[in-house]
Short mmCIF file of C-alpha atoms in Angstrom, two decimals:
data_model
loop_
_atom_site.label_atom_id
_atom_site.label_comp_id
_atom_site.label_asym_id
_atom_site.label_seq_id
_atom_site.Cartn_x
_atom_site.Cartn_y
_atom_site.Cartn_z
CA MET A 464 0.00 0.00 0.00
CA LYS A 465 2.84 2.42 0.81
CA THR A 466 4.39 1.94 -2.65
CA LYS A 467 1.12 2.91 -4.28
CA SER A 468 0.97 6.11 -2.19
CA ILE A 469 4.53 7.04 -3.15
CA SER A 470 3.83 6.35 -6.83
CA THR A 471 0.71 8.49 -6.67
CA ALA A 472 2.65 11.34 -5.03
CA ILE A 473 5.32 11.17 -7.74
CA LEU A 474 2.66 11.22 -10.46
CA VAL A 475 0.91 14.23 -8.91
CA ALA A 476 4.23 16.09 -8.59
CA GLY A 477 5.04 15.35 -12.22
CA LEU A 478 1.65 16.61 -13.38
CA ALA A 479 2.11 19.81 -11.38
CA LEU A 480 5.33 20.56 -13.25
CA ALA A 481 4.01 19.48 -16.68
CA PRO A 482 3.06 23.02 -17.77
CA LEU A 483 6.68 24.07 -17.29
CA HIS A 484 7.85 21.46 -19.78
CA ALA A 485 5.10 21.58 -22.36
CA PHE A 486 5.23 25.03 -23.89
CA ALA A 487 6.99 25.93 -27.11
CA ALA A 488 7.50 29.70 -26.75
CA ASN A 489 10.49 31.25 -24.96
CA ASP A 490 8.31 33.52 -22.82
CA PRO A 491 6.42 31.96 -19.92
CA SER A 492 2.62 31.97 -19.86
CA GLY A 493 0.71 33.62 -17.03
CA GLU A 494 0.48 30.34 -15.09
CA GLU A 495 4.17 29.66 -15.61
CA ARG A 496 5.03 33.19 -14.46
CA ALA A 497 3.11 32.58 -11.22
CA ILE A 498 4.91 29.28 -10.60
CA ILE A 499 8.31 30.83 -11.35
CA ALA A 500 7.55 33.84 -9.13
CA GLU A 501 6.65 31.56 -6.23
CA ALA A 502 9.88 29.57 -6.68
CA LEU A 503 12.02 32.72 -6.85
CA LEU A 504 10.38 34.22 -3.76
CA GLU A 505 10.93 30.96 -1.86
CA GLN A 506 14.61 31.08 -2.83
CA GLY A 507 15.07 34.62 -1.48
CA TYR A 508 14.60 36.83 -4.54
CA VAL A 509 12.29 39.83 -4.22
CA SER A 510 12.12 41.11 -7.80
CA TRP A 511 13.38 40.25 -11.29
CA GLY A 512 13.24 41.30 -14.92
CA ASP A 513 12.75 39.24 -18.06
CA VAL A 514 12.30 35.47 -17.84
CA LYS A 515 13.04 33.26 -20.86
CA PHE A 516 13.24 29.53 -21.49
CA GLU A 517 16.14 28.49 -23.73
CA ASP A 518 17.86 25.15 -24.26
CA GLY A 519 16.04 23.52 -21.34
CA ILE A 520 16.99 26.28 -18.88
CA TRP A 521 15.01 29.19 -17.42
CA GLU A 522 17.01 32.42 -17.61
CA VAL A 523 16.07 35.22 -15.22
CA GLU A 524 17.56 38.68 -15.68
CA ASP A 525 18.15 41.26 -12.95
CA ALA A 526 16.97 39.18 -9.99
CA ARG A 527 17.32 41.08 -6.70
CA THR A 528 17.92 39.62 -3.27
CA VAL A 529 16.61 41.11 -0.03
CA GLU A 530 20.08 42.68 0.34
CA ASN A 531 19.45 44.45 -3.02
CA ARG A 532 22.14 42.40 -4.79
CA LYS A 533 21.34 42.17 -8.51
CA VAL A 534 22.17 38.94 -10.37
CA ASP A 535 21.20 36.96 -13.45
CA LEU A 536 20.00 33.43 -12.73
CA LYS A 537 19.68 30.13 -14.51
CA LEU A 538 17.09 27.68 -13.24
CA ASP A 539 16.64 24.04 -14.10
CA ARG A 540 13.25 22.62 -15.14
CA SER A 541 12.40 22.09 -11.46
CA LEU A 542 13.09 25.81 -10.87
CA ASN A 543 16.17 25.29 -8.74
CA VAL A 544 18.91 27.90 -9.16
CA ILE A 545 21.81 26.23 -11.00
CA ASP A 546 23.87 29.32 -11.86
CA VAL A 547 24.20 32.86 -10.48
CA ASP A 548 25.98 35.52 -12.52
CA ASP A 549 26.82 38.84 -10.82
#
C-alpha cells in the first residue's frame, strides 16, 4: 500500500510541473510566471526582470535579493537555481 501512495505522489508532482515542460515559446505563460515567481520568492529573490526559457533552462535577468544584490539566474526545469551571474 505504501508503494502505491509514493507512486501516486510522484505522479501528482510530475503533473504539477508538466506546464513548465510543455510550452513551445520562450516567454512563460501567465500560469508559468506565477509558478516561477513563487519559486524565486521561496529562494530569497524579491524582484526580477525578463524570464526566458532556452535550451532547457530558465534564464532570469536582474533578480534582486533582499540585500538588493542584482544577479542573473539560470534555473533548471524544477526551478532550482543552478547558476548565479553577478
